[in-house]
Coordinates of C-alpha atoms in Angstrom, one line a residue:
Chain A
M1 CA 0.0 -0.1 0.0
P2 CA 2.0 3.3 -1.4
K3 CA 1.9 5.9 1.2
N4 CA 1.8 8.9 -1.2
K5 CA 1.5 9.7 -4.7
F6 CA 4.9 9.9 -5.3
E7 CA 5.3 6.0 -4.8
F8 CA 2.9 5.4 -7.6
E9 CA 4.6 7.9 -9.7
A10 CA 8.0 6.4 -9.3
T11 CA 7.8 4.6 -12.8
Y12 CA 7.8 7.6 -14.6
K13 CA 9.6 9.6 -12.3
L14 CA 12.6 7.6 -13.0
L15 CA 12.3 8.1 -16.6
E16 CA 11.8 12.0 -16.1
S17 CA 14.9 12.3 -14.2
K18 CA 17.0 10.3 -16.9
L19 CA 15.2 12.7 -19.3
D20 CA 16.5 15.6 -17.4
E21 CA 20.1 13.9 -17.5
L22 CA 19.9 13.9 -21.2
K23 CA 19.0 17.4 -21.7
D24 CA 22.0 18.5 -19.5
L25 CA 24.2 16.1 -21.7
S26 CA 22.7 17.6 -24.8
V27 CA 23.8 21.2 -23.6
K28 CA 27.0 20.4 -21.9
L29 CA 28.4 18.4 -25.1
D30 CA 26.5 20.7 -27.4
C31 CA 25.0 17.9 -29.0
D32 CA 21.7 17.8 -30.8
F33 CA 19.6 14.9 -29.0
S34 CA 16.2 16.5 -29.8
N35 CA 14.8 13.6 -31.5
E36 CA 15.8 11.5 -28.4
I37 CA 14.4 13.8 -26.3
A38 CA 10.9 14.0 -27.8
S39 CA 10.6 10.4 -28.1
V40 CA 11.3 9.8 -24.4
E41 CA 8.9 12.7 -23.7
R42 CA 6.1 11.1 -25.7
R43 CA 6.9 7.5 -24.1
I44 CA 6.5 9.2 -20.5
N45 CA 3.2 10.9 -21.4
Q46 CA 2.0 7.5 -23.0
L47 CA 2.9 5.8 -19.3
K48 CA 1.6 8.8 -17.3
E49 CA -2.1 8.6 -19.0
E50 CA -1.9 4.8 -19.0
R51 CA -1.0 5.1 -15.2
Y52 CA -3.8 7.6 -14.3
K53 CA -6.5 5.5 -16.3
H54 CA -5.8 2.6 -14.2
L55 CA -5.8 3.9 -10.5
T56 CA -6.6 1.8 -7.7
P57 CA -9.2 3.2 -5.2
W58 CA -6.5 3.9 -2.5
E59 CA -4.3 5.8 -5.1
Q60 CA -7.2 7.8 -5.9
V61 CA -7.6 8.5 -2.5
L62 CA -4.0 9.5 -2.3
L63 CA -4.1 11.6 -5.3
A64 CA -7.0 13.8 -4.3
R65 CA -5.2 14.4 -1.2
D66 CA -2.2 15.7 -2.9
L67 CA -1.0 19.2 -1.9
E68 CA 0.0 20.2 -5.3
R69 CA -3.6 20.2 -6.3
P70 CA -5.3 23.7 -6.3
M71 CA -6.9 24.6 -2.9
T72 CA -9.9 26.5 -2.6
R73 CA -8.1 29.9 -2.8
D74 CA -6.5 29.1 -6.0
Y75 CA -9.6 28.0 -7.6
I76 CA -11.2 31.5 -6.3
K77 CA -8.2 33.1 -8.3
L78 CA -8.7 31.1 -11.5
L79 CA -12.6 31.4 -11.6
F80 CA -13.2 34.8 -10.2
T81 CA -12.9 38.2 -11.5
E82 CA -13.2 39.7 -7.9
F83 CA -13.0 38.2 -4.4
I84 CA -13.1 39.8 -1.1
E85 CA -12.5 37.7 1.9
L86 CA -14.5 38.1 5.0
H87 CA -13.7 36.9 8.4
G88 CA -14.8 35.4 11.8
D89 CA -18.0 34.3 13.3
R90 CA -19.1 36.7 15.4
L91 CA -19.1 34.4 18.3
Y92 CA -15.6 32.7 19.3
G93 CA -12.9 33.5 16.3
D94 CA -12.0 33.1 12.6
D95 CA -11.2 29.6 11.5
P96 CA -8.4 29.8 8.9
A97 CA -9.7 26.2 7.7
I98 CA -12.8 27.9 6.1
V99 CA -12.4 30.4 3.6
G100 CA -15.4 32.7 2.9
G101 CA -16.3 35.7 1.2
V102 CA -18.0 37.5 -1.6
G103 CA -16.9 37.8 -5.3
L104 CA -17.9 38.0 -9.1
F105 CA -18.2 34.8 -11.0
C106 CA -19.2 35.4 -14.8
G107 CA -20.4 38.8 -14.1
R108 CA -22.4 37.6 -11.3
A109 CA -22.0 38.4 -7.3
V110 CA -22.0 35.5 -5.4
T111 CA -21.0 34.2 -1.9
V112 CA -18.1 31.8 -1.9
L113 CA -17.2 29.3 0.9
G114 CA -14.6 26.6 0.9
H115 CA -12.2 24.8 2.9
Q116 CA -8.6 25.7 2.8
K117 CA -5.7 23.4 2.9
G118 CA -2.3 24.7 3.2
K119 CA 0.3 24.1 0.5
D120 CA 3.1 22.6 2.8
T121 CA 3.3 21.7 6.2
P122 CA 3.9 25.4 8.0
D123 CA 0.9 26.5 5.8
N124 CA -0.9 23.5 6.8
I125 CA -0.4 24.1 10.5
I126 CA -1.9 27.6 9.7
H127 CA -5.0 26.2 8.0
N128 CA -5.2 22.9 10.5
F129 CA -4.9 21.1 7.4
G130 CA -8.2 21.9 6.0
M131 CA -10.1 20.6 9.6
P132 CA -12.6 23.0 10.6
H133 CA -13.2 24.0 14.0
P134 CA -17.1 25.0 14.9
E135 CA -16.1 28.5 14.3
G136 CA -15.4 27.7 10.6
Y137 CA -19.1 26.2 10.3
R138 CA -20.3 29.1 12.3
K139 CA -18.8 31.6 10.0
A140 CA -20.0 29.7 7.0
H141 CA -23.5 29.7 8.7
R142 CA -23.4 33.6 9.1
L143 CA -22.2 34.1 5.4
L144 CA -25.0 31.9 4.2
L145 CA -27.5 34.2 6.0
E146 CA -25.9 37.2 4.5
A147 CA -26.2 35.7 0.8
E148 CA -29.6 35.1 1.6
K149 CA -30.4 38.5 2.7
F150 CA -28.8 40.0 -0.6
N151 CA -30.3 37.1 -2.8
R152 CA -26.6 36.0 -4.0
P153 CA -26.3 32.4 -5.2
V154 CA -23.7 30.4 -3.2
L155 CA -20.6 28.5 -4.4
T156 CA -18.8 25.9 -2.1
F157 CA -15.6 24.2 -2.7
I158 CA -14.9 21.0 -0.8
N159 CA -11.5 19.8 0.3
T160 CA -11.2 18.6 3.8
P161 CA -10.1 15.5 5.7
G162 CA -13.2 16.2 8.0
A163 CA -14.3 17.9 11.1
Y164 CA -11.4 18.5 13.3
P165 CA -11.1 15.7 16.1
G166 CA -10.1 17.4 19.4
T167 CA -11.2 18.4 22.5
Q168 CA -11.7 22.1 22.3
A169 CA -13.9 21.7 19.0
E170 CA -15.9 19.0 20.9
E171 CA -16.5 21.5 24.0
R172 CA -17.3 24.4 21.5
G173 CA -20.1 22.2 20.0
Q174 CA -18.7 20.7 16.9
A175 CA -21.8 18.5 16.4
W176 CA -24.0 21.6 17.0
A177 CA -22.4 23.8 14.5
I178 CA -22.6 21.0 11.8
S179 CA -26.3 20.1 12.1
Q180 CA -27.4 23.8 12.2
L181 CA -25.2 24.2 8.9
L182 CA -27.0 21.3 7.6
L183 CA -30.3 22.8 8.4
C184 CA -29.8 26.4 7.4
L185 CA -28.4 24.9 3.9
S186 CA -31.3 22.9 3.4
K187 CA -33.8 25.5 3.6
L188 CA -31.5 28.6 2.0
K189 CA -33.6 30.8 -0.3
V190 CA -31.1 31.2 -2.7
P191 CA -29.3 28.8 -5.1
V192 CA -26.3 26.8 -4.2
I193 CA -23.6 24.8 -6.0
S194 CA -20.9 22.6 -4.2
V195 CA -17.9 21.5 -6.1
I196 CA -15.7 18.8 -4.4
T197 CA -12.3 19.6 -5.4
G198 CA -10.3 17.0 -3.6
E199 CA -10.9 15.3 -0.4
G200 CA -14.8 15.1 0.7
G201 CA -14.3 13.8 4.3
S202 CA -17.1 12.9 6.5
G203 CA -19.6 15.5 8.2
G204 CA -17.2 18.1 7.6
A205 CA -17.4 17.8 4.1
L206 CA -21.2 17.4 4.1
A207 CA -21.5 20.5 6.2
L208 CA -20.9 22.7 3.1
T209 CA -22.4 20.2 0.6
V210 CA -25.9 20.5 0.9
A211 CA -26.8 21.7 -2.6
D212 CA -29.0 22.1 -5.6
R213 CA -26.0 20.9 -7.8
I214 CA -23.4 19.0 -6.9
L215 CA -20.1 18.9 -9.1
M216 CA -17.1 16.7 -8.8
L217 CA -13.4 16.7 -10.1
S218 CA -12.6 13.3 -11.7
N219 CA -9.9 12.6 -9.0
A220 CA -11.7 13.6 -6.1
V221 CA -13.2 11.3 -3.6
Y222 CA -16.1 11.7 -1.0
S223 CA -16.8 9.4 1.8
V224 CA -18.8 8.8 5.1
A225 CA -15.3 8.4 6.6
S226 CA -11.7 8.1 5.6
P227 CA -10.6 4.5 4.6
E228 CA -8.2 4.8 7.7
T229 CA -10.9 5.6 10.2
C230 CA -13.3 3.1 8.4
A231 CA -10.7 0.5 8.9
S232 CA -9.7 1.5 12.6
I233 CA -13.7 1.4 13.4
L234 CA -14.4 -1.7 11.5
F235 CA -11.1 -3.8 12.1
R236 CA -9.2 -1.8 14.5
D237 CA -6.6 -1.8 11.9
I238 CA -5.7 1.3 10.0
K239 CA -3.0 -1.1 7.5
R240 CA -6.5 -2.3 5.9
A241 CA -7.4 1.1 4.7
D242 CA -6.7 0.5 1.0
E243 CA -9.5 -2.5 1.1
M244 CA -11.7 0.3 2.8
A245 CA -11.1 2.7 0.0
A246 CA -12.5 0.1 -2.5
A247 CA -15.5 -0.9 -0.5
L248 CA -16.4 2.5 0.6
K249 CA -17.2 3.5 -3.5
M250 CA -16.0 6.8 -2.9
N251 CA -14.7 8.1 -6.3
A252 CA -16.7 10.3 -8.6
S253 CA -17.8 8.1 -11.2
A254 CA -19.6 5.5 -8.4
L255 CA -21.2 8.7 -6.7
K256 CA -22.7 9.8 -10.1
E257 CA -24.0 6.4 -10.5
I258 CA -25.8 6.4 -7.0
G259 CA -27.2 10.2 -7.7
I260 CA -25.2 12.1 -5.3
V261 CA -23.3 14.0 -7.7
D262 CA -24.5 15.5 -10.8
E263 CA -21.6 15.9 -13.1
V264 CA -18.0 15.0 -13.0
I265 CA -15.4 17.2 -14.2
E266 CA -12.9 15.3 -16.2
E267 CA -9.2 16.5 -15.1
P268 CA -6.1 16.3 -17.3
A269 CA -3.7 13.5 -16.5
L270 CA -0.6 15.3 -18.3
E271 CA -0.4 18.7 -16.1
P272 CA -1.2 20.1 -12.8
L273 CA -4.6 21.5 -12.6
Q274 CA -3.9 25.1 -12.2
D275 CA -1.5 24.9 -15.6
S276 CA -4.6 23.4 -18.1
P277 CA -6.7 26.2 -19.4
V278 CA -8.9 23.4 -20.9
F279 CA -9.6 22.0 -17.6
I280 CA -10.2 25.8 -16.0
K281 CA -12.4 26.4 -19.0
S282 CA -14.4 23.6 -18.6
L283 CA -14.9 24.0 -14.9
K284 CA -15.9 27.6 -15.4
H285 CA -18.7 26.5 -17.9
S286 CA -20.1 23.6 -16.0
I287 CA -20.4 25.8 -12.9
K288 CA -21.8 28.6 -15.2
K289 CA -24.3 26.2 -16.9
H290 CA -25.8 25.2 -13.7
L291 CA -26.1 28.1 -11.9
D292 CA -27.8 29.6 -15.1
S293 CA -30.4 26.8 -14.8
I294 CA -30.8 26.9 -11.1
C295 CA -31.1 30.8 -10.9
S296 CA -33.9 30.8 -13.3
Q297 CA -36.1 28.6 -11.1
N298 CA -38.3 30.4 -8.6
I299 CA -37.7 29.8 -5.1
P300 CA -40.1 27.8 -3.2
E301 CA -39.8 25.3 -6.5
L302 CA -36.0 25.1 -5.7
L303 CA -36.4 24.7 -2.1
E304 CA -38.8 21.6 -2.8
Q305 CA -36.4 20.1 -5.3
R306 CA -33.5 20.5 -3.0
Y307 CA -35.6 18.9 -0.2
L308 CA -36.8 15.8 -2.7
R309 CA -33.5 15.5 -3.7
L310 CA -32.2 14.6 -0.1
R311 CA -35.2 12.9 0.6
Q312 CA -34.8 10.1 -1.9
I313 CA -31.3 9.2 -0.9
G314 CA -31.2 5.8 0.3
K315 CA -31.5 2.2 -0.7
F316 CA -33.9 -0.1 1.1
H317 CA -36.7 -2.7 0.6
E318 CA -40.1 -2.6 1.5
Chain B
M1 CA -46.8 -7.7 29.0
F2 CA -43.5 -7.2 27.2
N3 CA -40.4 -9.5 27.9
P4 CA -37.1 -8.1 26.8
P5 CA -34.8 -10.7 25.2
Y6 CA -31.8 -10.2 27.9
K7 CA -28.6 -11.7 26.8
K8 CA -25.3 -12.2 28.4
K9 CA -22.8 -10.7 26.5
N10 CA -20.7 -7.8 25.6
Y11 CA -20.6 -5.9 28.9
I12 CA -20.0 -8.7 31.0
D13 CA -16.3 -9.2 32.3
L14 CA -16.0 -12.2 34.6
S15 CA -12.5 -12.1 35.4
G16 CA -12.1 -8.9 36.1
A17 CA -15.0 -8.1 38.1
K18 CA -14.4 -11.5 40.1
K19 CA -10.8 -9.9 40.9
N20 CA -11.8 -6.4 41.8
H21 CA -14.8 -7.4 43.7
P22 CA -14.7 -10.1 46.0
S23 CA -17.4 -9.1 48.0
F24 CA -20.0 -9.6 45.4
D25 CA -20.8 -13.3 44.4
S26 CA -20.5 -14.1 41.4
R27 CA -22.8 -17.5 41.4
E28 CA -25.4 -15.1 42.4
G29 CA -25.1 -12.5 39.7
N30 CA -24.9 -12.5 36.0
F31 CA -24.6 -9.0 35.1
S32 CA -21.4 -6.9 36.0
C33 CA -21.6 -3.1 36.0
P34 CA -19.5 -1.9 33.2
S35 CA -18.7 1.0 35.2
C36 CA -17.8 -0.7 38.9
S37 CA -17.9 -4.1 37.8
A38 CA -20.3 -4.6 40.7
W39 CA -22.8 -7.7 40.3
L40 CA -26.2 -8.0 39.9
S41 CA -28.8 -10.7 39.2
E42 CA -31.0 -10.3 36.4
A43 CA -33.9 -9.7 38.7
Q44 CA -31.7 -7.1 40.7
K45 CA -31.4 -5.6 37.1
I46 CA -34.8 -5.4 36.4
Q47 CA -35.8 -4.2 39.6
N48 CA -33.5 -1.3 39.7
N49 CA -34.5 -0.1 35.9
D50 CA -31.1 -0.9 34.6
F51 CA -29.3 1.1 37.3
C52 CA -26.5 -0.2 39.1
P53 CA -27.3 0.5 42.8
R54 CA -23.3 0.9 43.7
C55 CA -22.3 3.5 41.3
S56 CA -25.2 4.8 39.7
Y57 CA -24.4 3.6 36.0
Y58 CA -27.1 3.1 33.5
F59 CA -27.1 -0.2 31.6
T60 CA -27.7 0.0 28.1
T61 CA -31.4 -0.7 27.5
T62 CA -33.3 -1.6 24.4
A63 CA -35.6 0.5 22.3
W64 CA -38.8 -1.4 23.3
E65 CA -37.8 -0.8 27.1
R66 CA -37.5 2.9 26.2
I67 CA -41.0 3.1 24.6
Y68 CA -42.6 1.0 27.2
S69 CA -41.1 3.0 30.4
I70 CA -42.2 6.1 29.0
S71 CA -45.6 5.9 27.0
D72 CA -49.2 5.1 28.3
E73 CA -50.0 1.5 28.4
N74 CA -50.8 -0.1 25.0
S75 CA -50.8 3.2 23.4
F76 CA -47.8 2.5 21.1
E77 CA -48.4 1.9 17.5
E78 CA -45.3 0.8 15.6
W79 CA -44.8 2.5 11.9
D80 CA -42.4 1.0 9.0
A81 CA -41.6 -2.1 10.8
N82 CA -41.4 -3.8 7.3
L83 CA -38.4 -1.4 5.9
S84 CA -35.2 -3.5 5.4
T85 CA -31.8 -3.1 4.8
L86 CA -29.9 -3.6 1.6
N87 CA -26.3 -3.9 1.0
P88 CA -26.3 -1.2 -1.6
L89 CA -22.3 -1.1 -1.9
E90 CA -21.9 -4.7 -1.6
F91 CA -19.7 -4.0 1.2
P92 CA -17.8 -7.0 2.6
G93 CA -19.7 -8.8 5.4
Y94 CA -22.6 -6.4 5.8
E95 CA -25.0 -9.4 5.2
D96 CA -23.4 -11.5 8.1
K97 CA -23.5 -8.6 10.4
L98 CA -27.0 -7.5 9.7
A99 CA -28.2 -11.0 10.0
K100 CA -26.4 -11.3 13.8
A101 CA -27.9 -8.1 14.6
K102 CA -31.4 -8.9 13.6
E103 CA -31.1 -12.6 15.4
E104 CA -29.5 -10.9 18.7
T105 CA -31.9 -8.2 19.1
V106 CA -35.3 -9.3 17.3
L107 CA -35.5 -6.0 15.5
S108 CA -35.4 -5.3 11.9
E109 CA -33.1 -2.3 12.4
A110 CA -31.4 0.0 14.8
I111 CA -34.5 2.4 15.5
I112 CA -38.4 1.9 16.2
T113 CA -40.7 4.6 15.1
G114 CA -44.4 4.8 15.4
T115 CA -47.2 6.7 17.8
A116 CA -47.8 6.7 21.4
S117 CA -49.6 8.7 24.1
I118 CA -47.6 10.0 27.0
G119 CA -49.8 11.3 30.1
G120 CA -52.5 11.5 27.6
F121 CA -50.5 13.5 25.1
K122 CA -50.5 11.9 21.7
T123 CA -46.8 12.2 20.2
V124 CA -44.8 10.6 17.5
L125 CA -42.5 8.5 19.2
A126 CA -38.9 7.0 17.9
A127 CA -36.2 4.9 19.8
M128 CA -32.9 3.9 18.5
D129 CA -31.2 0.9 19.7
A130 CA -27.6 0.4 20.5
R131 CA -27.4 -3.1 20.0
F132 CA -28.2 -3.1 16.5
M133 CA -24.9 -2.4 14.9
M134 CA -24.4 0.3 17.4
G135 CA -27.4 2.0 16.5
S136 CA -25.5 3.4 13.6
M137 CA -27.8 5.4 10.6
G138 CA -28.1 3.9 7.2
S139 CA -30.5 4.3 4.7
V140 CA -33.5 2.7 6.8
V141 CA -32.8 4.3 10.0
G142 CA -32.6 7.7 8.0
E143 CA -36.0 6.8 6.1
K144 CA -37.7 5.8 9.2
I145 CA -37.1 9.1 11.0
C146 CA -37.8 11.3 8.1
R147 CA -41.2 9.3 7.5
A148 CA -42.0 9.7 11.3
M149 CA -41.0 13.3 11.2
E150 CA -43.4 13.8 8.0
K151 CA -46.4 12.0 9.6
A152 CA -45.9 14.2 12.8
I153 CA -46.3 17.4 10.3
F154 CA -49.4 15.6 8.6
N155 CA -51.2 14.7 12.1
S156 CA -49.9 17.9 13.9
L157 CA -48.0 16.0 16.6
P158 CA -44.9 16.5 18.8
F159 CA -42.0 14.6 18.0
I160 CA -39.9 12.7 20.5
I161 CA -36.7 10.6 19.9
F162 CA -34.2 8.7 22.0
C163 CA -30.9 8.8 20.3
C164 CA -28.6 6.4 20.7
S165 CA -25.9 5.8 18.0
G166 CA -22.2 5.5 17.0
G167 CA -22.9 7.7 14.2
A168 CA -23.5 7.2 10.0
R169 CA -23.2 3.6 9.2
M170 CA -19.7 2.8 7.5
Q171 CA -21.1 0.1 5.5
E172 CA -23.5 2.1 3.3
G173 CA -20.8 4.8 2.6
M174 CA -22.2 8.0 1.3
L175 CA -25.4 6.7 1.4
S176 CA -25.4 6.8 5.2
L177 CA -23.6 10.2 5.2
M178 CA -26.3 11.5 3.4
Q179 CA -28.9 10.5 5.9
M180 CA -27.4 13.3 8.0
A181 CA -28.6 15.9 5.5
K182 CA -32.0 14.1 4.7
T183 CA -33.0 14.1 8.4
S184 CA -32.0 17.6 9.2
A185 CA -34.0 18.9 6.2
A186 CA -36.6 16.7 7.9
V187 CA -36.1 19.0 10.8
G188 CA -36.6 21.9 8.9
R189 CA -40.0 21.2 8.0
L190 CA -40.9 20.3 11.4
N191 CA -40.0 23.6 12.3
D192 CA -41.9 25.0 9.4
A193 CA -44.8 23.4 10.8
G194 CA -44.4 24.8 14.3
L195 CA -44.2 21.6 15.8
L196 CA -42.2 20.6 19.2
Y197 CA -39.5 18.6 19.0
I198 CA -37.9 17.0 21.8
S199 CA -34.5 14.9 21.5
I200 CA -33.3 12.6 24.4
L201 CA -29.4 11.7 24.3
T202 CA -28.6 8.5 26.0
H203 CA -25.4 6.7 26.2
P204 CA -23.8 6.7 23.6
T205 CA -24.8 9.6 21.0
T206 CA -22.1 10.3 18.8
G207 CA -20.8 10.9 15.3
G208 CA -23.4 11.7 12.5
V209 CA -26.3 11.5 14.7
T210 CA -25.2 13.9 17.0
A211 CA -24.0 16.4 14.2
S212 CA -27.8 15.9 12.5
F213 CA -31.4 15.5 13.9
A214 CA -30.0 14.7 17.3
S215 CA -28.8 18.3 18.2
L216 CA -31.3 20.2 16.3
A217 CA -34.3 19.6 18.8
D218 CA -36.1 22.4 20.4
I219 CA -35.4 20.6 23.7
I220 CA -32.3 18.4 24.2
I221 CA -32.4 16.4 27.1
A222 CA -29.6 13.9 28.5
E223 CA -29.6 11.0 30.4
P224 CA -26.9 11.5 33.2
G225 CA -23.4 10.2 32.6
A226 CA -24.2 9.4 28.9
L227 CA -20.9 10.0 26.3
I228 CA -22.4 12.6 23.8
G229 CA -19.9 14.0 21.1
F230 CA -19.1 14.0 17.5
T231 CA -15.7 12.3 17.2
G232 CA -15.5 9.6 19.9
P233 CA -12.8 10.0 22.8
R234 CA -10.9 6.9 21.6
V235 CA -10.2 8.8 18.0
I236 CA -9.3 12.1 19.6
Q237 CA -6.8 10.5 22.0
Q238 CA -5.4 8.4 19.1
T239 CA -4.9 10.9 16.7
L240 CA -4.1 13.9 18.7
G241 CA -2.5 12.3 21.6
E242 CA -4.3 14.8 23.7
K243 CA -5.4 14.0 27.3
L244 CA -9.1 14.7 27.8
P245 CA -10.3 16.4 30.9
P246 CA -12.2 14.3 33.4
G247 CA -15.9 14.1 32.5
F248 CA -15.0 15.0 28.8
Q249 CA -18.3 14.3 26.3
R250 CA -20.4 13.2 29.4
S251 CA -23.9 14.8 29.9
E252 CA -23.0 17.1 32.9
Y253 CA -20.2 18.2 31.0
L254 CA -22.4 19.5 27.9
L255 CA -24.9 21.0 30.0
Q256 CA -21.7 23.1 31.7
H257 CA -20.8 23.9 27.9
G258 CA -24.2 25.1 27.3
M259 CA -25.0 22.2 24.9
I260 CA -28.1 20.7 26.3
D261 CA -31.0 22.0 28.1
I262 CA -31.7 19.1 31.1
V263 CA -30.0 16.2 32.7
Q264 CA -33.0 14.0 33.5
P265 CA -32.5 10.4 35.4
R266 CA -34.3 7.7 33.5
L267 CA -36.7 6.9 36.2
E268 CA -37.8 10.5 35.9
M269 CA -37.7 10.9 32.2
R270 CA -41.7 9.9 31.7
S271 CA -42.6 12.7 34.3
L272 CA -40.6 15.5 32.9
L273 CA -42.0 14.5 29.0
I274 CA -45.4 15.0 30.9
R275 CA -44.5 18.3 32.4
L276 CA -43.0 19.6 28.9
L277 CA -46.0 18.6 26.9
N278 CA -48.3 20.1 29.0
V279 CA -46.8 23.5 29.4
H280 CA -46.2 23.3 25.4
Q281 CA -50.0 22.9 25.2
G282 CA -50.7 25.9 27.4
G283 CA -51.1 24.1 30.7
N284 CA -54.9 23.1 30.1
H285 CA -54.4 19.5 30.1
A286 CA -56.7 17.7 32.3

């Protein structure tokens, strides 16, 4: 069971380092290896594409958690023409694990909320690895009511391992903060769209994912609990996490199949998401398409549909 | 009258109890208190209403016992008993676990819903049962709660639920997680209809149940000493290595931190519910 993305990337990482050596050599010796370089590059790309097509469920989890993926603030920069961050829950503090504010998306004023992970360890310590405290949910709650007041649609970006498993989060009513957010979103009188961009972990993710439309990136995951937690609960053995990643059916295509996700946005295999204009364009286009469609509905109808959407989830026999 | 299917299992630790408490004769009793390891016979346990006479610990009780302990005699009528669980993700081992839980508890799922009168007040009443896969919430539990809430709305009745759960059920994956949103949305409709919602948190209420319908009630009551929270204490300790404060996540601690309204002993639960229902209806009840 690989521990991180780099381990399963090892096959072509080795080739990439050899390619760099070859490039160095061609400069040093002043020889033209351009044919050889191009052919190795082609081969690496083939390998990469092939590798990404056949990821195991556990590898998908590792990829979804990758810190090189864009985080909520990156998406805001890539998709919005204006963004002003707003802070604080007006009760206790400001939670850096949830970013919130107002901005302009395709010429429309919207309220934006999302989990924020760090880019590296020091940054992650600031953002608590994207794990919100109750203040984060309460900040989101306050900003949602503000969105309702000004009749602004809401966009949420989901990327969190889950709620913070700490004593203070419990003391300040983590469960209460999450449930109140679920209740608030289920009745909010403005359109809501959620995009699952990386790791959708448990209640901490769900708290911002009660929406009229849910979009999901093709390498993102969304689950009732992390595979590690699930393995620990069911077997008291964290080493069986890879088995659980498969059993939990947590990838985008599985969730589209059971009707929890409306649309899967394909990610490019060969380049980082933030560097792919095709990917950014398709993400923007999808959000706009869904936003236009739900903004044209009247609110009582929209709320009825949001309720029915939740109400019908579940499989049982009668 | 109802005869609960007692079983000697999980909470009995023969060897430990013998060592710690030689004064209790193990030949007499067959239940050991999980808290102080005192021995009780089955008759003593029933006589004490599942309550340890030595340390006041509450034994785990069943959903049926809860329903009978608070409702008027012969007033309970069960709903949706025929809803049965599938294995939508084909999760390995789920069917076996379900079959075992059904056999051991004689229940079809981790919750019983229906209607009952309490002191003459008609209510919709639900009770979860921890013996059935830790009272975890999957599709059926979520569906039964929503249906019961919708029937409460249809009949304009107060909704009362005894919560007891380890959280969302892993084996149904995202379908379980979504039951949190589904039940919370149903509470929204209960609120819109202006109906009273009382939730009673019992040992243990954790995870996705605490973070959804259980904590959204108008009045939240807890049994003494119950473990109530989102993340369980074992996980907090393991992941963060944090030392937990004394009494952490217990009812009294939550009362102190402003999360619940009342801590009420099990024996006085019925009388409290009657008083609340009476005040809520203007105190005009005969």
